[in-house]
């Protein structure tokens, strides 16, 4: 197993938010994590990414214990986290946003690594000198994905990459994600755009109140999601996506 | 332009460039660390008195005195960061604790300096400085030196921020501290460099103030207040904000003393500061987050 999370628990000021989560991802596998707001999905990813201390439980990479290692070390091991909402460093150029991941390398190696990522995200090459804060939210999300890819990760932890994007950009982000999957990058994807995520994912989990309440193969994911009762607990536009399956 | 206007602009540039040297480090520390670092006044003071010792005790020339000021203040910045602020950051202390600790450092350094040099005002450059006339404005050689070196330092800093690894990391952390952590940038490592560079610039500013005006142990507190005002007026979120704020502050001060009696200078400055709080709380170059 590439990534194994075992009985992970995280709390804020004593209040348990992630309460014993166990999940796993095989190499090159895309795993979706669904759940209503407040379920603890972001907290789970942050703890795996080494940004929050866990109360108990383990995180293993290829069977080696990596629990609580800091993001820089995890990056070296091939795990890169892309947080929700905060996409880019706005005053840094697109090029600098990618390059900043590589400060340990010499400038020639940095340029080569950024160039190879531009090959996968050609639209960014034209924008490379632009301050990232000037880009649209959709473009910024593509920059965030490209920035993660600079480290040539084995595993991406993505927290709601399409949150707040227009339908056209949601589409484009998923095209990029599909391309990354095709290249053998494993992904743990927290996503509210359930319909799109189900298309992409091999497998998925449904999380509620800090626990995994369902696990299913892609084909059964929508069914599992519905059975968990979430279609009726989520308010707002995302319901429309769910209602198509109901 | 009348010679009055040229003189006013010239004086504003000189005052502003010195304020800018102090404001940059203060604003960066506030932006990244989230606290008003009163100890910035302590490094300013150590730079000033270090420069005084270099000039008058060691009989160094001006270029060497500038290096001594920068080194003294830079070292003090390293000590303050390593001994106090880094530890507070590691224990995730609230920002009030940072503030009170930094105030403690300023008071302690002020007292130490007063013990060594006394409370009286020190004049670095007694006697008139040779001067020249520039479009009807009188500019002393010392002022030309201060202006040239300040602008050179500001330019060097821009290059540093855009061309070096550390510089880019400082910009990244200033942009978004949480994202920087998430992508594996060491915020404490960046803070170390902010303290080193910010303190060195403040130290040189201390020497300049001593050369152009006078220095006393209380000057450290005054310098932090300028830095605070410049940062708030310009906005702390960018490099350009505090620099423009510093020049604006220099202009307001120099204009104020031509209109009001000079004892009113601080009153005018702080009245305008309060106006800023009402009209543009994020500063001229600030962004609402
Ligand atoms: N920094 C924090 N401090 C205290 N409580 C938090 C913090 N971040 C999140 N929470 C709480 O933890 C719960 C789970 O949040 P989160 O992991 O963001 O959920 P999700 O990503 O599934 O919407 C929520 O009730 C939220 O209010
Ligand atoms: Mg979330």
mmCIF file of C-alpha atoms in Angstrom, chain B residues 67-265:
data_model
loop_
_atom_site.group_PDB
_atom_site.id
_atom_site.type_symbol
_atom_site.label_atom_id
_atom_site.label_comp_id
_atom_site.label_asym_id
_atom_site.label_seq_id
_atom_site.Cartn_x
_atom_site.Cartn_y
_atom_site.Cartn_z
ATOM 1 C CA UNK B 67 29.495 48.507 8.468
ATOM 2 C CA UNK B 68 29.918 48.598 12.250
ATOM 3 C CA UNK B 69 26.362 49.923 12.680
ATOM 4 C CA UNK B 70 24.944 47.245 10.401
ATOM 5 C CA UNK B 71 26.939 44.502 12.104
ATOM 6 C CA UNK B 72 26.047 45.596 15.649
ATOM 7 C CA UNK B 73 22.350 45.822 14.832
ATOM 8 C CA UNK B 74 22.355 42.624 12.764
ATOM 9 C CA UNK B 75 23.984 40.668 15.599
ATOM 10 C CA UNK B 76 21.500 42.110 18.072
ATOM 11 C CA UNK B 77 18.694 41.030 15.752
ATOM 12 C CA UNK B 78 20.082 37.489 15.609
ATOM 13 C CA UNK B 79 20.317 37.333 19.403
ATOM 14 C CA UNK B 80 16.780 38.687 19.859
ATOM 15 C CA UNK B 81 15.413 36.185 17.368
ATOM 16 C CA UNK B 82 17.307 33.126 18.586
ATOM 17 C CA UNK B 83 17.050 33.801 22.311
ATOM 18 C CA UNK B 84 13.509 35.108 22.470
ATOM 19 C CA UNK B 85 11.277 35.211 19.402
ATOM 20 C CA UNK B 86 12.154 31.826 17.916
ATOM 21 C CA UNK B 87 11.427 30.182 21.260
ATOM 22 C CA UNK B 88 8.129 32.022 21.594
ATOM 23 C CA UNK B 89 7.214 30.920 18.066
ATOM 24 C CA UNK B 90 8.044 27.299 18.837
ATOM 25 C CA UNK B 91 5.845 27.401 21.937
ATOM 26 C CA UNK B 92 3.103 29.081 19.875
ATOM 27 C CA UNK B 93 2.835 32.001 22.262
ATOM 28 C CA UNK B 94 0.074 34.560 21.607
ATOM 29 C CA UNK B 95 1.063 37.801 19.873
ATOM 30 C CA UNK B 96 0.647 39.855 23.053
ATOM 31 C CA UNK B 97 3.489 37.826 24.591
ATOM 32 C CA UNK B 98 5.693 38.637 21.591
ATOM 33 C CA UNK B 99 4.813 42.307 21.935
ATOM 34 C CA UNK B 100 5.503 42.518 25.673
ATOM 35 C CA UNK B 101 8.773 40.604 25.278
ATOM 36 C CA UNK B 102 9.897 42.933 22.503
ATOM 37 C CA UNK B 103 9.013 45.948 24.657
ATOM 38 C CA UNK B 104 11.085 44.380 27.439
ATOM 39 C CA UNK B 105 14.057 44.060 25.102
ATOM 40 C CA UNK B 106 13.735 47.708 24.057
ATOM 41 C CA UNK B 107 13.584 48.935 27.658
ATOM 42 C CA UNK B 108 16.507 46.737 28.698
ATOM 43 C CA UNK B 109 18.678 47.897 25.793
ATOM 44 C CA UNK B 110 17.678 51.531 26.377
ATOM 45 C CA UNK B 111 18.766 51.219 30.008
ATOM 46 C CA UNK B 112 22.013 49.495 29.108
ATOM 47 C CA UNK B 113 22.877 52.143 26.538
ATOM 48 C CA UNK B 114 22.052 54.895 29.044
ATOM 49 C CA UNK B 115 24.340 53.266 31.594
ATOM 50 C CA UNK B 116 27.215 53.274 29.117
ATOM 51 C CA UNK B 117 26.671 56.615 27.422
ATOM 52 C CA UNK B 118 24.391 58.577 29.747
ATOM 53 C CA UNK B 119 20.950 59.955 29.004
ATOM 54 C CA UNK B 120 22.182 63.076 27.303
ATOM 55 C CA UNK B 121 21.792 63.765 23.613
ATOM 56 C CA UNK B 122 24.790 62.846 21.472
ATOM 57 C CA UNK B 123 25.801 64.794 18.385
ATOM 58 C CA UNK B 124 27.723 62.636 15.891
ATOM 59 C CA UNK B 125 28.812 65.405 13.574
ATOM 60 C CA UNK B 126 29.558 68.591 15.516
ATOM 61 C CA UNK B 127 30.062 71.709 13.484
ATOM 62 C CA UNK B 128 28.555 72.669 10.134
ATOM 63 C CA UNK B 129 28.737 70.187 7.265
ATOM 64 C CA UNK B 130 29.899 71.517 3.889
ATOM 65 C CA UNK B 131 26.923 71.962 1.635
ATOM 66 C CA UNK B 132 25.966 72.700 -1.920
ATOM 67 C CA UNK B 133 22.947 74.277 -3.572
ATOM 68 C CA UNK B 134 20.634 72.213 -5.748
ATOM 69 C CA UNK B 135 17.884 74.089 -7.648
ATOM 70 C CA UNK B 136 17.847 76.634 -4.864
ATOM 71 C CA UNK B 137 17.748 74.033 -2.079
ATOM 72 C CA UNK B 138 20.605 73.677 0.398
ATOM 73 C CA UNK B 139 21.858 70.125 0.786
ATOM 74 C CA UNK B 140 24.733 69.149 3.058
ATOM 75 C CA UNK B 141 27.327 66.589 2.023
ATOM 76 C CA UNK B 142 26.128 64.345 4.843
ATOM 77 C CA UNK B 143 22.609 64.488 3.471
ATOM 78 C CA UNK B 144 23.835 63.535 0.008
ATOM 79 C CA UNK B 145 25.697 60.613 1.528
ATOM 80 C CA UNK B 146 22.640 59.483 3.501
ATOM 81 C CA UNK B 147 20.342 59.806 0.509
ATOM 82 C CA UNK B 148 22.656 57.949 -1.859
ATOM 83 C CA UNK B 149 23.381 55.094 0.514
ATOM 84 C CA UNK B 150 19.728 54.715 1.566
ATOM 85 C CA UNK B 151 18.593 54.466 -2.031
ATOM 86 C CA UNK B 152 21.407 52.036 -2.818
ATOM 87 C CA UNK B 153 20.330 49.847 0.105
ATOM 88 C CA UNK B 154 16.659 49.964 -0.914
ATOM 89 C CA UNK B 155 17.628 49.006 -4.457
ATOM 90 C CA UNK B 156 19.842 46.191 -3.208
ATOM 91 C CA UNK B 157 16.930 44.933 -1.153
ATOM 92 C CA UNK B 158 14.624 44.862 -4.176
ATOM 93 C CA UNK B 159 17.247 42.830 -6.046
ATOM 94 C CA UNK B 160 17.643 40.558 -3.029
ATOM 95 C CA UNK B 161 13.895 39.935 -2.755
ATOM 96 C CA UNK B 162 13.610 39.039 -6.422
ATOM 97 C CA UNK B 163 16.855 37.272 -7.209
ATOM 98 C CA UNK B 164 17.720 35.139 -4.199
ATOM 99 C CA UNK B 165 16.164 32.029 -2.695
ATOM 100 C CA UNK B 166 15.826 33.573 0.740
ATOM 101 C CA UNK B 167 14.339 36.720 -0.753
ATOM 102 C CA UNK B 168 11.688 34.776 -2.625
ATOM 103 C CA UNK B 169 10.901 32.730 0.471
ATOM 104 C CA UNK B 170 10.478 35.917 2.505
ATOM 105 C CA UNK B 171 8.016 37.198 -0.115
ATOM 106 C CA UNK B 172 6.178 33.872 -0.108
ATOM 107 C CA UNK B 173 5.814 33.802 3.680
ATOM 108 C CA UNK B 174 4.759 37.466 3.693
ATOM 109 C CA UNK B 175 2.134 36.624 1.045
ATOM 110 C CA UNK B 176 0.608 33.643 2.811
ATOM 111 C CA UNK B 177 2.194 32.184 5.900
ATOM 112 C CA UNK B 178 -0.127 29.152 6.082
ATOM 113 C CA UNK B 179 0.395 28.211 2.456
ATOM 114 C CA UNK B 180 4.147 28.627 2.928
ATOM 115 C CA UNK B 181 4.048 26.153 5.817
ATOM 116 C CA UNK B 182 1.930 23.761 3.777
ATOM 117 C CA UNK B 183 4.447 23.689 0.926
ATOM 118 C CA UNK B 184 7.332 23.105 3.308
ATOM 119 C CA UNK B 185 8.942 26.534 3.699
ATOM 120 C CA UNK B 186 10.446 26.990 7.173
ATOM 121 C CA UNK B 187 8.725 30.058 8.578
ATOM 122 C CA UNK B 188 11.207 30.247 11.460
ATOM 123 C CA UNK B 189 14.132 30.057 9.029
ATOM 124 C CA UNK B 190 12.627 32.909 7.025
ATOM 125 C CA UNK B 191 12.038 34.892 10.212
ATOM 126 C CA UNK B 192 15.731 34.578 11.073
ATOM 127 C CA UNK B 193 16.675 36.334 7.816
ATOM 128 C CA UNK B 194 13.992 38.968 8.318
ATOM 129 C CA UNK B 195 15.561 39.761 11.691
ATOM 130 C CA UNK B 196 19.103 39.861 10.317
ATOM 131 C CA UNK B 197 18.318 42.083 7.328
ATOM 132 C CA UNK B 198 15.677 44.256 8.982
ATOM 133 C CA UNK B 199 17.971 44.900 11.947
ATOM 134 C CA UNK B 200 20.970 45.755 9.770
ATOM 135 C CA UNK B 201 18.936 48.337 7.850
ATOM 136 C CA UNK B 202 17.555 49.795 11.094
ATOM 137 C CA UNK B 203 21.089 49.968 12.501
ATOM 138 C CA UNK B 204 22.348 51.951 9.527
ATOM 139 C CA UNK B 205 19.326 54.227 9.889
ATOM 140 C CA UNK B 206 20.358 54.766 13.522
ATOM 141 C CA UNK B 207 23.775 55.960 12.402
ATOM 142 C CA UNK B 208 22.201 58.258 9.800
ATOM 143 C CA UNK B 209 19.877 59.825 12.356
ATOM 144 C CA UNK B 210 22.872 60.443 14.607
ATOM 145 C CA UNK B 211 24.760 62.061 11.743
ATOM 146 C CA UNK B 212 21.873 64.217 10.559
ATOM 147 C CA UNK B 213 20.289 65.010 13.918
ATOM 148 C CA UNK B 214 21.104 63.650 17.373
ATOM 149 C CA UNK B 215 20.739 60.398 19.310
ATOM 150 C CA UNK B 216 19.744 59.672 22.902
ATOM 151 C CA UNK B 217 18.617 56.431 24.594
ATOM 152 C CA UNK B 218 14.977 57.370 24.015
ATOM 153 C CA UNK B 219 15.536 57.552 20.242
ATOM 154 C CA UNK B 220 14.883 53.824 19.879
ATOM 155 C CA UNK B 221 11.262 54.143 20.968
ATOM 156 C CA UNK B 222 10.797 57.144 18.671
ATOM 157 C CA UNK B 223 12.196 55.145 15.731
ATOM 158 C CA UNK B 224 9.739 52.294 16.291
ATOM 159 C CA UNK B 225 6.893 54.780 16.326
ATOM 160 C CA UNK B 226 7.982 56.144 12.918
ATOM 161 C CA UNK B 227 8.222 52.617 11.593
ATOM 162 C CA UNK B 228 4.775 51.838 12.955
ATOM 163 C CA UNK B 229 3.226 54.934 11.401
ATOM 164 C CA UNK B 230 4.965 54.394 8.046
ATOM 165 C CA UNK B 231 3.882 50.750 7.979
ATOM 166 C CA UNK B 232 0.282 51.527 8.803
ATOM 167 C CA UNK B 233 0.056 54.354 6.264
ATOM 168 C CA UNK B 234 1.695 52.352 3.493
ATOM 169 C CA UNK B 235 0.309 48.944 4.382
ATOM 170 C CA UNK B 236 2.376 46.033 5.656
ATOM 171 C CA UNK B 237 1.384 43.491 3.023
ATOM 172 C CA UNK B 238 3.999 44.462 0.461
ATOM 173 C CA UNK B 239 7.554 45.682 0.210
ATOM 174 C CA UNK B 240 6.544 48.925 -1.446
ATOM 175 C CA UNK B 241 3.886 49.790 1.179
ATOM 176 C CA UNK B 242 6.114 50.668 4.152
ATOM 177 C CA UNK B 243 8.636 52.379 1.850
ATOM 178 C CA UNK B 244 6.000 54.673 0.368
ATOM 179 C CA UNK B 245 4.544 55.123 3.862
ATOM 180 C CA UNK B 246 7.984 56.207 5.064
ATOM 181 C CA UNK B 247 8.350 58.823 2.341
ATOM 182 C CA UNK B 248 4.807 60.053 2.953
ATOM 183 C CA UNK B 249 5.622 60.344 6.662
ATOM 184 C CA UNK B 250 8.799 62.258 5.835
ATOM 185 C CA UNK B 251 6.801 64.627 3.647
ATOM 186 C CA UNK B 252 4.046 65.155 6.225
ATOM 187 C CA UNK B 253 6.613 65.892 8.938
ATOM 188 C CA UNK B 254 8.588 68.353 6.858
ATOM 189 C CA UNK B 255 5.427 70.045 5.659
ATOM 190 C CA UNK B 256 4.032 70.184 9.195
ATOM 191 C CA UNK B 257 7.056 72.037 10.571
ATOM 192 C CA UNK B 258 6.735 74.720 7.880
ATOM 193 C CA UNK B 259 3.082 75.306 8.831
ATOM 194 C CA UNK B 260 2.945 74.626 12.574
ATOM 195 C CA UNK B 261 5.487 75.141 15.355
ATOM 196 C CA UNK B 262 7.832 72.137 15.375
ATOM 197 C CA UNK B 263 6.514 70.864 18.749
ATOM 198 C CA UNK B 264 3.301 70.054 16.846
ATOM 199 C CA UNK B 265 5.034 67.656 14.490
#
